[in-house]
mmCIF file of C-alpha atoms in Angstrom:
data_model
loop_
_atom_site.group_PDB
_atom_site.id
_atom_site.type_symbol
_atom_site.label_atom_id
_atom_site.label_comp_id
_atom_site.label_asym_id
_atom_site.label_seq_id
_atom_site.Cartn_x
_atom_site.Cartn_y
_atom_site.Cartn_z
ATOM 1 C CA MET A 190 19.170 10.224 23.444
ATOM 2 C CA ALA A 191 22.007 9.452 21.271
ATOM 3 C CA ARG A 192 21.658 10.264 17.132
ATOM 4 C CA ILE A 193 23.174 8.208 14.615
ATOM 5 C CA THR A 194 24.500 10.496 12.096
ATOM 6 C CA LYS A 195 25.991 10.955 8.492
ATOM 7 C CA THR A 196 29.122 12.319 7.739
ATOM 8 C CA GLY A 197 31.629 12.301 5.210
ATOM 9 C CA GLY A 198 29.658 9.728 3.744
ATOM 10 C CA LYS A 199 29.731 6.912 6.508
ATOM 11 C CA LEU A 200 27.021 6.526 9.712
ATOM 12 C CA SER A 201 28.160 7.679 12.634
ATOM 13 C CA VAL A 202 26.782 4.916 15.246
ATOM 14 C CA PRO A 203 26.598 5.363 19.156
ATOM 15 C CA ASP A 204 27.004 2.489 21.248
ATOM 16 C CA VAL A 205 23.577 3.491 22.871
ATOM 17 C CA PRO A 206 21.366 4.670 19.697
ATOM 18 C CA THR A 207 18.032 5.682 19.709
ATOM 19 C CA ILE A 208 15.982 4.119 16.669
ATOM 20 C CA PRO A 209 12.186 4.979 16.521
ATOM 21 C CA PHE A 210 9.964 2.406 15.567
ATOM 22 C CA ILE A 211 6.089 1.769 14.516
ATOM 23 C CA THR A 212 4.423 -1.134 16.292
ATOM 24 C CA GLY A 213 1.816 -1.155 13.346
ATOM 25 C CA ASP A 214 -1.871 -2.309 12.612
ATOM 26 C CA GLY A 215 -3.019 -5.568 12.900
ATOM 27 C CA VAL A 216 -0.685 -8.386 13.873
ATOM 28 C CA GLY A 217 2.068 -5.448 14.344
ATOM 29 C CA ALA A 218 0.690 -5.338 18.072
ATOM 30 C CA GLU A 219 2.068 -8.877 18.716
ATOM 31 C CA ILE A 220 5.663 -9.253 16.287
ATOM 32 C CA THR A 221 6.982 -5.817 17.049
ATOM 33 C CA PRO A 222 7.658 -6.435 20.562
ATOM 34 C CA VAL A 223 8.938 -9.527 19.722
ATOM 35 C CA CYS A 224 11.400 -8.462 16.879
ATOM 36 C CA ARG A 225 12.902 -5.717 19.211
ATOM 37 C CA GLU A 226 13.210 -8.744 22.104
ATOM 38 C CA VAL A 227 15.595 -10.660 19.691
ATOM 39 C CA ALA A 228 17.721 -7.647 18.289
ATOM 40 C CA ASP A 229 17.977 -7.035 22.048
ATOM 41 C CA ALA A 230 19.478 -10.453 23.195
ATOM 42 C CA ALA A 231 21.303 -10.513 19.507
ATOM 43 C CA VAL A 232 23.331 -7.367 20.893
ATOM 44 C CA SER A 233 23.536 -8.526 24.364
ATOM 45 C CA ALA A 234 25.241 -11.252 23.140
ATOM 46 C CA ALA A 235 27.481 -10.037 20.489
ATOM 47 C CA TYR A 236 28.583 -7.034 22.854
ATOM 48 C CA GLY A 237 27.225 -6.990 26.046
ATOM 49 C CA GLN A 238 26.915 -3.949 28.008
ATOM 50 C CA GLU A 239 29.119 -2.298 25.460
ATOM 51 C CA LYS A 240 26.120 -1.506 22.897
ATOM 52 C CA ARG A 241 22.409 -1.635 23.496
ATOM 53 C CA ILE A 242 19.082 -0.048 21.083
ATOM 54 C CA ASP A 243 16.942 2.699 23.073
ATOM 55 C CA TRP A 244 14.112 1.892 20.993
ATOM 56 C CA MET A 245 11.802 4.791 21.158
ATOM 57 C CA GLU A 246 7.921 4.310 19.568
ATOM 58 C CA VAL A 247 6.331 6.606 17.776
ATOM 59 C CA ASP A 248 2.736 6.466 16.524
ATOM 60 C CA ALA A 249 1.159 5.894 13.029
ATOM 61 C CA GLY A 250 -1.899 3.450 11.478
ATOM 62 C CA ARG A 251 -5.141 3.093 13.198
ATOM 63 C CA ALA A 252 -3.902 3.489 17.095
ATOM 64 C CA SER A 253 -3.062 6.582 16.000
ATOM 65 C CA PHE A 254 -5.467 7.990 14.821
ATOM 66 C CA ASP A 255 -7.690 7.071 17.156
ATOM 67 C CA ARG A 256 -5.014 8.927 20.078
ATOM 68 C CA ASN A 257 -4.166 11.719 17.701
ATOM 69 C CA GLY A 258 -6.985 12.117 14.959
ATOM 70 C CA THR A 259 -4.396 11.542 12.514
ATOM 71 C CA PHE A 260 -2.701 8.159 10.676
ATOM 72 C CA LEU A 261 0.680 9.788 10.373
ATOM 73 C CA PRO A 262 1.381 12.746 12.996
ATOM 74 C CA ASP A 263 4.189 15.282 12.378
ATOM 75 C CA SER A 264 6.118 14.281 15.452
ATOM 76 C CA THR A 265 6.691 10.690 13.676
ATOM 77 C CA LEU A 266 8.213 12.070 10.623
ATOM 78 C CA GLN A 267 10.327 14.309 11.928
ATOM 79 C CA ALA A 268 11.232 11.700 14.807
ATOM 80 C CA PHE A 269 12.672 9.389 11.496
ATOM 81 C CA LYS A 270 14.279 12.674 9.999
ATOM 82 C CA ASP A 271 16.325 13.097 13.404
ATOM 83 C CA PHE A 272 17.126 9.641 14.211
ATOM 84 C CA LEU A 273 17.839 8.614 10.838
ATOM 85 C CA VAL A 274 17.475 4.871 11.348
ATOM 86 C CA GLY A 275 14.479 3.157 12.029
ATOM 87 C CA ILE A 276 11.935 0.380 11.972
ATOM 88 C CA LYS A 277 7.936 -0.144 11.545
ATOM 89 C CA GLY A 278 5.805 -2.864 11.730
ATOM 90 C CA PRO A 279 2.853 -2.850 9.147
ATOM 91 C CA LEU A 280 0.815 -0.655 8.284
ATOM 92 C CA MET A 281 -3.035 -0.466 6.414
ATOM 93 C CA THR A 282 -3.110 0.516 3.325
ATOM 94 C CA PRO A 283 -6.779 1.258 1.672
ATOM 95 C CA VAL A 284 -7.476 -0.100 -1.759
ATOM 96 C CA GLY A 285 -9.270 2.631 -3.709
ATOM 97 C CA GLN A 286 -10.201 5.852 -2.352
ATOM 98 C CA GLY A 287 -9.804 7.562 0.756
ATOM 99 C CA MET A 288 -6.196 8.157 2.011
ATOM 100 C CA ARG A 289 -3.234 7.019 0.531
ATOM 101 C CA SER A 290 -1.002 4.947 1.452
ATOM 102 C CA LEU A 291 1.251 5.598 4.937
ATOM 103 C CA ASN A 292 4.179 3.505 3.693
ATOM 104 C CA VAL A 293 4.372 5.625 0.600
ATOM 105 C CA THR A 294 3.979 8.255 2.230
ATOM 106 C CA LEU A 295 6.823 7.943 4.313
ATOM 107 C CA ARG A 296 9.218 6.940 1.429
ATOM 108 C CA GLN A 297 7.666 9.996 -0.694
ATOM 109 C CA GLU A 298 8.770 12.408 2.288
ATOM 110 C CA LEU A 299 11.990 11.419 3.280
ATOM 111 C CA ASP A 300 13.196 10.438 -0.312
ATOM 112 C CA LEU A 301 13.495 6.851 0.890
ATOM 113 C CA TYR A 302 14.536 5.759 -3.017
ATOM 114 C CA VAL A 303 16.011 2.470 -2.447
ATOM 115 C CA CYS A 304 13.315 -0.714 -1.582
ATOM 116 C CA GLN A 305 15.422 -2.647 -0.679
ATOM 117 C CA ARG A 306 14.473 -7.039 -0.642
ATOM 118 C CA PRO A 307 17.033 -9.777 -0.235
ATOM 119 C CA VAL A 308 15.513 -13.113 -0.938
ATOM 120 C CA ARG A 309 17.209 -16.166 0.021
ATOM 121 C CA TYR A 310 16.057 -20.100 1.110
ATOM 122 C CA PHE A 311 15.883 -20.923 4.725
ATOM 123 C CA GLU A 312 16.529 -24.985 4.678
ATOM 124 C CA GLY A 313 13.258 -26.446 6.534
ATOM 125 C CA VAL A 314 11.096 -24.239 4.570
ATOM 126 C CA ASP A 315 8.160 -25.702 2.552
ATOM 127 C CA SER A 316 8.379 -24.052 -1.161
ATOM 128 C CA PRO A 317 6.303 -24.598 -4.311
ATOM 129 C CA VAL A 318 9.314 -24.825 -6.154
ATOM 130 C CA ARG A 319 11.765 -27.950 -6.590
ATOM 131 C CA HIS A 320 14.551 -26.000 -5.822
ATOM 132 C CA PRO A 321 14.321 -22.852 -3.909
ATOM 133 C CA GLU A 322 17.887 -23.052 -2.675
ATOM 134 C CA LYS A 323 19.065 -21.457 -5.972
ATOM 135 C CA VAL A 324 17.324 -18.230 -5.418
ATOM 136 C CA ASP A 325 19.446 -16.033 -3.296
ATOM 137 C CA MET A 326 18.924 -12.222 -4.653
ATOM 138 C CA CYS A 327 18.647 -8.768 -3.781
ATOM 139 C CA VAL A 328 16.106 -6.903 -5.528
ATOM 140 C CA PHE A 329 16.410 -2.946 -5.523
ATOM 141 C CA ARG A 330 13.309 -1.615 -6.634
ATOM 142 C CA GLU A 331 12.971 2.661 -7.243
ATOM 143 C CA ASN A 332 10.949 3.994 -4.351
ATOM 144 C CA THR A 333 9.992 7.361 -5.605
ATOM 145 C CA GLU A 334 9.274 7.227 -8.960
ATOM 146 C CA ASP A 335 7.112 5.120 -11.560
ATOM 147 C CA ILE A 336 3.115 4.671 -10.771
ATOM 148 C CA TYR A 337 3.914 5.019 -7.112
ATOM 149 C CA ALA A 338 4.587 8.651 -7.076
ATOM 150 C CA GLY A 339 0.659 8.688 -6.619
ATOM 151 C CA ILE A 340 -0.060 11.439 -9.682
ATOM 152 C CA GLU A 341 -3.472 9.782 -11.187
ATOM 153 C CA TRP A 342 -7.360 11.206 -11.046
ATOM 154 C CA PRO A 343 -10.296 9.479 -10.544
ATOM 155 C CA ALA A 344 -12.743 8.735 -13.714
ATOM 156 C CA GLY A 345 -15.317 11.268 -14.367
ATOM 157 C CA SER A 346 -13.499 14.287 -12.276
ATOM 158 C CA PRO A 347 -12.634 17.503 -13.439
ATOM 159 C CA GLU A 348 -8.920 16.534 -13.575
ATOM 160 C CA ALA A 349 -9.060 13.754 -15.273
ATOM 161 C CA LEU A 350 -11.369 15.753 -18.155
ATOM 162 C CA ARG A 351 -9.260 18.202 -17.941
ATOM 163 C CA PHE A 352 -6.166 15.761 -18.233
ATOM 164 C CA GLY A 353 -7.969 14.186 -21.202
ATOM 165 C CA ARG A 354 -8.338 17.235 -23.242
ATOM 166 C CA PHE A 355 -5.105 18.284 -22.694
ATOM 167 C CA LEU A 356 -3.762 14.996 -24.158
ATOM 168 C CA LYS A 357 -6.132 15.292 -27.321
ATOM 169 C CA GLU A 358 -5.971 19.343 -28.272
ATOM 170 C CA ASP A 359 -2.579 20.119 -26.730
ATOM 171 C CA MET A 360 -0.772 16.894 -27.322
ATOM 172 C CA ALA A 361 -2.945 15.046 -30.620
ATOM 173 C CA VAL A 362 -2.860 11.694 -28.252
ATOM 174 C CA SER A 363 -5.691 9.726 -29.975
ATOM 175 C CA LYS A 364 -5.349 6.346 -28.158
ATOM 176 C CA VAL A 365 -7.598 7.108 -25.500
ATOM 177 C CA ARG A 366 -10.943 5.044 -26.427
ATOM 178 C CA PHE A 367 -13.327 5.729 -23.659
ATOM 179 C CA PRO A 368 -12.214 9.149 -22.259
ATOM 180 C CA GLU A 369 -14.877 10.066 -20.805
ATOM 181 C CA THR A 370 -15.189 7.331 -18.449
ATOM 182 C CA SER A 371 -11.220 6.787 -18.459
ATOM 183 C CA ALA A 372 -9.191 7.417 -14.660
ATOM 184 C CA TYR A 373 -5.593 8.565 -15.507
ATOM 185 C CA GLY A 374 -1.852 7.569 -13.787
ATOM 186 C CA VAL A 375 1.223 9.534 -15.212
ATOM 187 C CA LYS A 376 4.538 7.592 -14.894
ATOM 188 C CA PRO A 377 7.224 10.011 -14.037
ATOM 189 C CA VAL A 378 10.898 8.111 -14.765
ATOM 190 C CA SER A 379 13.775 10.575 -14.276
ATOM 191 C CA ARG A 380 17.536 10.213 -15.454
ATOM 192 C CA GLU A 381 18.596 11.456 -11.733
ATOM 193 C CA GLY A 382 16.242 8.112 -10.311
ATOM 194 C CA SER A 383 17.182 6.208 -11.997
ATOM 195 C CA GLU A 384 20.865 6.779 -11.659
ATOM 196 C CA ARG A 385 21.032 6.834 -8.106
ATOM 197 C CA LEU A 386 19.325 3.670 -7.858
ATOM 198 C CA ILE A 387 21.126 1.673 -9.874
ATOM 199 C CA ARG A 388 24.272 3.214 -8.601
ATOM 200 C CA SER A 389 22.880 1.968 -5.478
ATOM 201 C CA ALA A 390 22.560 -1.606 -6.415
ATOM 202 C CA ILE A 391 25.966 -1.681 -8.241
ATOM 203 C CA GLU A 392 27.662 -0.636 -5.178
ATOM 204 C CA TYR A 393 25.962 -3.107 -2.531
ATOM 205 C CA ALA A 394 26.908 -5.944 -5.661
ATOM 206 C CA LEU A 395 30.435 -4.955 -5.719
ATOM 207 C CA ALA A 396 30.811 -4.600 -1.328
ATOM 208 C CA THR A 397 28.702 -7.908 -1.226
ATOM 209 C CA GLY A 398 30.717 -9.688 -3.837
ATOM 210 C CA ARG A 399 28.208 -10.347 -6.200
ATOM 211 C CA LYS A 400 29.001 -10.457 -9.562
ATOM 212 C CA THR A 401 25.419 -9.370 -11.705
ATOM 213 C CA VAL A 402 23.787 -6.699 -11.414
ATOM 214 C CA THR A 403 20.574 -6.992 -13.957
ATOM 215 C CA LEU A 404 18.471 -4.100 -15.114
ATOM 216 C CA VAL A 405 14.619 -5.524 -15.388
ATOM 217 C CA HIS A 406 12.257 -3.310 -17.389
ATOM 218 C CA LYS A 407 9.553 -3.307 -19.889
ATOM 219 C CA GLY A 408 11.702 -1.010 -22.074
ATOM 220 C CA ASN A 409 10.257 -2.632 -25.375
ATOM 221 C CA ILE A 410 6.543 -0.986 -24.711
ATOM 222 C CA MET A 411 7.357 1.802 -22.513
ATOM 223 C CA LYS A 412 10.186 3.280 -24.979
ATOM 224 C CA PHE A 413 10.881 6.345 -22.898
ATOM 225 C CA THR A 414 10.275 5.581 -19.419
ATOM 226 C CA GLU A 415 11.115 2.019 -18.696
ATOM 227 C CA GLY A 416 13.192 1.788 -21.957
ATOM 228 C CA GLY A 417 14.994 5.221 -20.725
ATOM 229 C CA PHE A 418 15.791 3.195 -17.145
ATOM 230 C CA ARG A 419 17.290 0.755 -19.336
ATOM 231 C CA GLU A 420 19.786 3.252 -21.445
ATOM 232 C CA TRP A 421 20.460 5.544 -18.558
ATOM 233 C CA GLY A 422 21.270 2.279 -16.530
ATOM 234 C CA TYR A 423 24.107 1.285 -19.077
ATOM 235 C CA ALA A 424 25.301 4.502 -19.605
ATOM 236 C CA LEU A 425 26.215 5.104 -15.631
ATOM 237 C CA ALA A 426 27.393 1.476 -15.314
ATOM 238 C CA ARG A 427 30.043 2.603 -18.279
ATOM 239 C CA LYS A 428 30.841 5.952 -17.038
ATOM 240 C CA GLU A 429 31.447 5.201 -13.439
ATOM 241 C CA PHE A 430 32.474 1.311 -12.900
ATOM 242 C CA GLY A 431 34.193 0.865 -16.416
ATOM 243 C CA SER A 432 37.112 -0.434 -14.849
ATOM 244 C CA GLN A 433 35.015 -3.143 -12.823
ATOM 245 C CA MET A 434 33.334 -4.184 -16.059
ATOM 246 C CA GLU A 435 36.943 -4.363 -17.923
ATOM 247 C CA SER A 436 38.135 -6.394 -15.215
ATOM 248 C CA GLY A 437 35.197 -8.766 -14.794
ATOM 249 C CA GLU A 438 34.595 -7.528 -11.072
ATOM 250 C CA LEU A 439 31.223 -6.806 -12.532
ATOM 251 C CA GLU A 440 28.332 -7.760 -15.112
ATOM 252 C CA ILE A 441 26.056 -5.450 -16.269
ATOM 253 C CA ASN A 442 23.254 -6.877 -17.893
ATOM 254 C CA ASP A 443 18.986 -6.365 -18.687
ATOM 255 C CA CYS A 444 15.993 -8.724 -19.350
ATOM 256 C CA ILE A 445 12.388 -7.659 -19.687
ATOM 257 C CA CYS A 446 10.153 -7.831 -17.102
ATOM 258 C CA ASP A 447 7.522 -10.811 -18.295
ATOM 259 C CA ALA A 448 10.443 -12.885 -19.418
ATOM 260 C CA PHE A 449 12.750 -12.369 -15.888
ATOM 261 C CA LEU A 450 9.415 -13.693 -14.283
ATOM 262 C CA GLN A 451 9.439 -16.457 -16.488
ATOM 263 C CA ASN A 452 13.401 -17.056 -15.921
ATOM 264 C CA ALA A 453 13.549 -16.439 -12.145
ATOM 265 C CA LEU A 454 11.651 -19.948 -12.122
ATOM 266 C CA LEU A 455 13.532 -21.743 -14.533
ATOM 267 C CA HIS A 456 16.917 -20.466 -13.783
ATOM 268 C CA PRO A 457 17.087 -18.329 -10.886
ATOM 269 C CA GLU A 458 20.902 -18.659 -10.070
ATOM 270 C CA ARG A 459 21.540 -16.407 -12.868
ATOM 271 C CA TYR A 460 20.425 -13.820 -11.087
ATOM 272 C CA ASP A 461 22.303 -11.731 -7.987
ATOM 273 C CA VAL A 462 20.944 -8.264 -8.072
ATOM 274 C CA ILE A 463 18.144 -6.534 -9.552
ATOM 275 C CA ALA A 464 17.567 -3.117 -10.223
ATOM 276 C CA THR A 465 14.513 -2.183 -11.692
ATOM 277 C CA LEU A 466 11.853 0.665 -11.639
ATOM 278 C CA ASN A 467 8.667 0.567 -8.578
ATOM 279 C CA LEU A 468 5.625 -1.661 -10.188
ATOM 280 C CA ASN A 469 7.830 -4.441 -11.886
ATOM 281 C CA GLY A 470 10.044 -4.314 -8.552
ATOM 282 C CA ASP A 471 6.644 -4.814 -6.399
ATOM 283 C CA TYR A 472 5.607 -8.199 -8.362
ATOM 284 C CA ILE A 473 9.635 -9.457 -8.971
ATOM 285 C CA SER A 474 9.766 -9.447 -4.831
ATOM 286 C CA ASP A 475 6.649 -11.085 -4.025
ATOM 287 C CA MET A 476 7.332 -13.454 -6.816
ATOM 288 C CA LEU A 477 10.813 -14.365 -5.547
ATOM 289 C CA ALA A 478 9.726 -14.881 -1.819
ATOM 290 C CA ALA A 479 6.487 -16.785 -2.591
ATOM 291 C CA GLN A 480 9.710 -19.525 -4.248
ATOM 292 C CA VAL A 481 11.294 -19.321 -0.931
ATOM 293 C CA GLY A 482 8.550 -20.005 1.576
ATOM 294 C CA GLY A 483 5.858 -16.880 1.294
ATOM 295 C CA ILE A 484 6.448 -13.362 2.467
ATOM 296 C CA GLY A 485 6.879 -14.243 6.207
ATOM 297 C CA ILE A 486 10.712 -14.540 5.686
ATOM 298 C CA SER A 487 10.575 -11.567 3.567
ATOM 299 C CA PRO A 488 12.447 -8.835 4.925
ATOM 300 C CA GLY A 489 12.927 -4.995 3.452
ATOM 301 C CA ALA A 490 14.023 -1.859 4.122
ATOM 302 C CA ASN A 491 13.441 2.047 2.779
ATOM 303 C CA ILE A 492 16.787 3.498 2.274
ATOM 304 C CA ASN A 493 18.380 6.951 1.027
ATOM 305 C CA TYR A 494 21.809 6.049 0.788
ATOM 306 C CA GLU A 495 22.669 9.799 0.255
ATOM 307 C CA SER A 496 21.199 11.161 3.369
ATOM 308 C CA GLY A 497 21.364 8.053 5.193
ATOM 309 C CA HIS A 498 17.852 7.764 6.096
ATOM 310 C CA ALA A 499 16.555 4.510 6.066
ATOM 311 C CA ILE A 500 13.632 2.565 7.597
ATOM 312 C CA PHE A 501 13.356 -1.087 7.744
ATOM 313 C CA GLU A 502 9.809 -3.090 7.531
ATOM 314 C CA ALA A 503 7.866 -6.236 7.798
ATOM 315 C CA THR A 504 6.889 -6.572 3.929
ATOM 316 C CA HIS A 505 3.747 -8.173 4.620
ATOM 317 C CA GLY A 506 0.343 -6.083 5.004
ATOM 318 C CA ILE A 507 -1.800 -6.479 8.675
ATOM 319 C CA ALA A 508 -3.474 -9.775 8.317
ATOM 320 C CA PRO A 509 -6.601 -8.847 10.345
ATOM 321 C CA ASP A 510 -7.829 -11.971 10.008
ATOM 322 C CA ILE A 511 -4.905 -13.435 12.749
ATOM 323 C CA ALA A 512 -4.552 -10.578 14.923
ATOM 324 C CA GLY A 513 -4.386 -11.344 17.826
ATOM 325 C CA LYS A 514 -4.558 -15.367 17.859
ATOM 326 C CA ASP A 515 -0.917 -15.579 18.822
ATOM 327 C CA ILE A 516 0.067 -17.453 15.093
ATOM 328 C CA ALA A 517 1.303 -14.372 13.444
ATOM 329 C CA ASN A 518 5.324 -15.217 11.917
ATOM 330 C CA PRO A 519 7.626 -12.758 13.165
ATOM 331 C CA GLY A 520 10.062 -13.886 10.191
ATOM 332 C CA SER A 521 9.792 -10.631 8.166
ATOM 333 C CA LEU A 522 10.118 -8.088 10.484
ATOM 334 C CA ILE A 523 12.880 -9.953 12.304
ATOM 335 C CA LEU A 524 14.902 -10.519 9.691
ATOM 336 C CA SER A 525 14.325 -6.809 8.582
ATOM 337 C CA ALA A 526 15.900 -5.922 12.021
ATOM 338 C CA VAL A 527 19.105 -8.113 10.750
ATOM 339 C CA MET A 528 19.065 -5.905 7.550
ATOM 340 C CA MET A 529 19.423 -3.021 9.979
ATOM 341 C CA LEU A 530 21.752 -4.262 12.405
ATOM 342 C CA GLU A 531 23.652 -4.527 9.217
ATOM 343 C CA TYR A 532 22.959 -0.934 8.012
ATOM 344 C CA ILE A 533 24.475 0.754 11.323
ATOM 345 C CA GLY A 534 27.544 -1.917 11.253
ATOM 346 C CA TRP A 535 26.470 -4.301 14.093
ATOM 347 C CA ASN A 536 27.293 -7.544 11.562
ATOM 348 C CA GLU A 537 27.793 -9.735 14.512
ATOM 349 C CA ALA A 538 24.573 -8.911 16.602
ATOM 350 C CA ALA A 539 22.887 -9.569 12.712
ATOM 351 C CA SER A 540 24.708 -13.002 12.407
ATOM 352 C CA LEU A 541 23.181 -14.303 15.547
ATOM 353 C CA VAL A 542 19.446 -13.663 14.706
ATOM 354 C CA THR A 543 20.257 -14.901 10.965
ATOM 355 C CA SER A 544 22.276 -18.213 12.750
ATOM 356 C CA ALA A 545 19.516 -18.846 15.316
ATOM 357 C CA MET A 546 16.640 -18.698 12.518
ATOM 358 C CA GLU A 547 18.437 -21.124 10.652
ATOM 359 C CA ARG A 548 18.496 -23.248 13.230
ATOM 360 C CA ALA A 549 14.957 -23.041 14.196
ATOM 361 C CA LEU A 550 13.532 -23.450 10.721
ATOM 362 C CA ARG A 551 15.508 -26.323 9.953
ATOM 363 C CA GLN A 552 14.127 -27.605 13.324
ATOM 364 C CA GLY A 553 10.775 -27.731 11.717
ATOM 365 C CA ILE A 554 10.295 -24.808 14.507
ATOM 366 C CA ALA A 555 8.114 -22.529 12.685
ATOM 367 C CA THR A 556 4.710 -20.332 13.291
ATOM 368 C CA PRO A 557 1.703 -22.385 11.467
ATOM 369 C CA ASP A 558 1.965 -20.447 8.379
ATOM 370 C CA LEU A 559 5.546 -22.294 7.419
ATOM 371 C CA ALA A 560 5.259 -25.385 10.026
ATOM 372 C CA GLY A 561 3.658 -27.091 7.204
ATOM 373 C CA SER A 562 2.122 -30.689 8.427
ATOM 374 C CA GLY A 563 3.210 -29.724 12.230
ATOM 375 C CA LYS A 564 0.979 -27.537 13.855
ATOM 376 C CA GLY A 565 3.463 -24.761 14.681
ATOM 377 C CA VAL A 566 4.421 -22.694 17.692
ATOM 378 C CA GLY A 567 3.339 -18.865 18.467
ATOM 379 C CA THR A 568 4.516 -15.741 17.480
ATOM 380 C CA ARG A 569 5.724 -15.357 21.026
ATOM 381 C CA GLU A 570 6.966 -18.875 21.560
ATOM 382 C CA PHE A 571 9.123 -18.637 18.479
ATOM 383 C CA GLY A 572 10.638 -15.478 19.702
ATOM 384 C CA LYS A 573 11.527 -17.006 22.546
ATOM 385 C CA VAL A 574 13.489 -20.297 20.649
ATOM 386 C CA LEU A 575 15.197 -17.788 18.609
ATOM 387 C CA CYS A 576 16.366 -15.812 22.048
ATOM 388 C CA GLY A 577 17.005 -19.133 23.481
ATOM 389 C CA PHE A 578 19.381 -20.054 20.281
ATOM 390 C CA ILE A 579 21.481 -16.560 20.235
ATOM 391 C CA LYS A 580 21.697 -17.117 24.158
ATOM 392 C CA ASN A 581 23.031 -20.506 23.589
#
């Protein structure tokens, strides 16, 4: 097994890197094998026998619980820590009481502070907007703070009642209207957390030739958390990227989140890279995905640019209603594999997958969710089509 490492600020990638993967719950069992086949075909077509991926399956989710009695074994976390780069299918996320999201746990444990979501339009895909081709953005969503830090207590619990008394008696807070029945959540936003997210967004913009980075926030209401995010972002940009701003290579601006959601529908061409906090980024990335045809072709990654750790993932859920029917769209996971190949510097293979996806969708070859009035092709068949385009 050969490990990807990071030294001197750069990834060192062997010709046959071991990459751990989680199959995932629900439709994961169908889309993950297809994703691997497509990625393998692209690597083979691009590099012949010179390079290949050594896939290593690790446990997580419902199947892991059935086998091991735990949804996320320590060995899985250790594999992602040791091998640096991995990929995963969708994992179940319970609503309400019970275990916390496995996705959030992975992000927190590995300090994957960037949730990166590029959004673009593929010709041939139906969209609810008139000009989906104008959407070409990359969202940098802070991944470890804000509401998703998971600091909350249920209504009526001893912790919630204690916290309520602390607010009233120690902090002189009188704005909680129904303290006895209130649940509480704490929203931490730090200067360090904001700066590293915004720095990553700016460096990405400069590396990819995108000029504008927009700080999206709700600082008009949450003045010290989201307002702090905005102020720290401008200060960081002036301090570390002042010369690029003066030369016109880089532009930093900001937008209130609700206004951005409107503007992104009316004038999406005005935006390149978005830097925002966690909850805002969740809404924004899914809305943008809908504009270009749906979350089925929306890839995503969770990255720590300092340590090099990264997990690429399908951005949709487990879709139990269609699991096992061979109709699930593997596009999100396949395009996340494209991001993974680009991340490790295998750009030729990544380009082959993107070109195959463009070709298939342009010709109206898609799974039922994207096929419009046509009946669509199955999950496995769509993968075979992409592999065929990659080879020819």
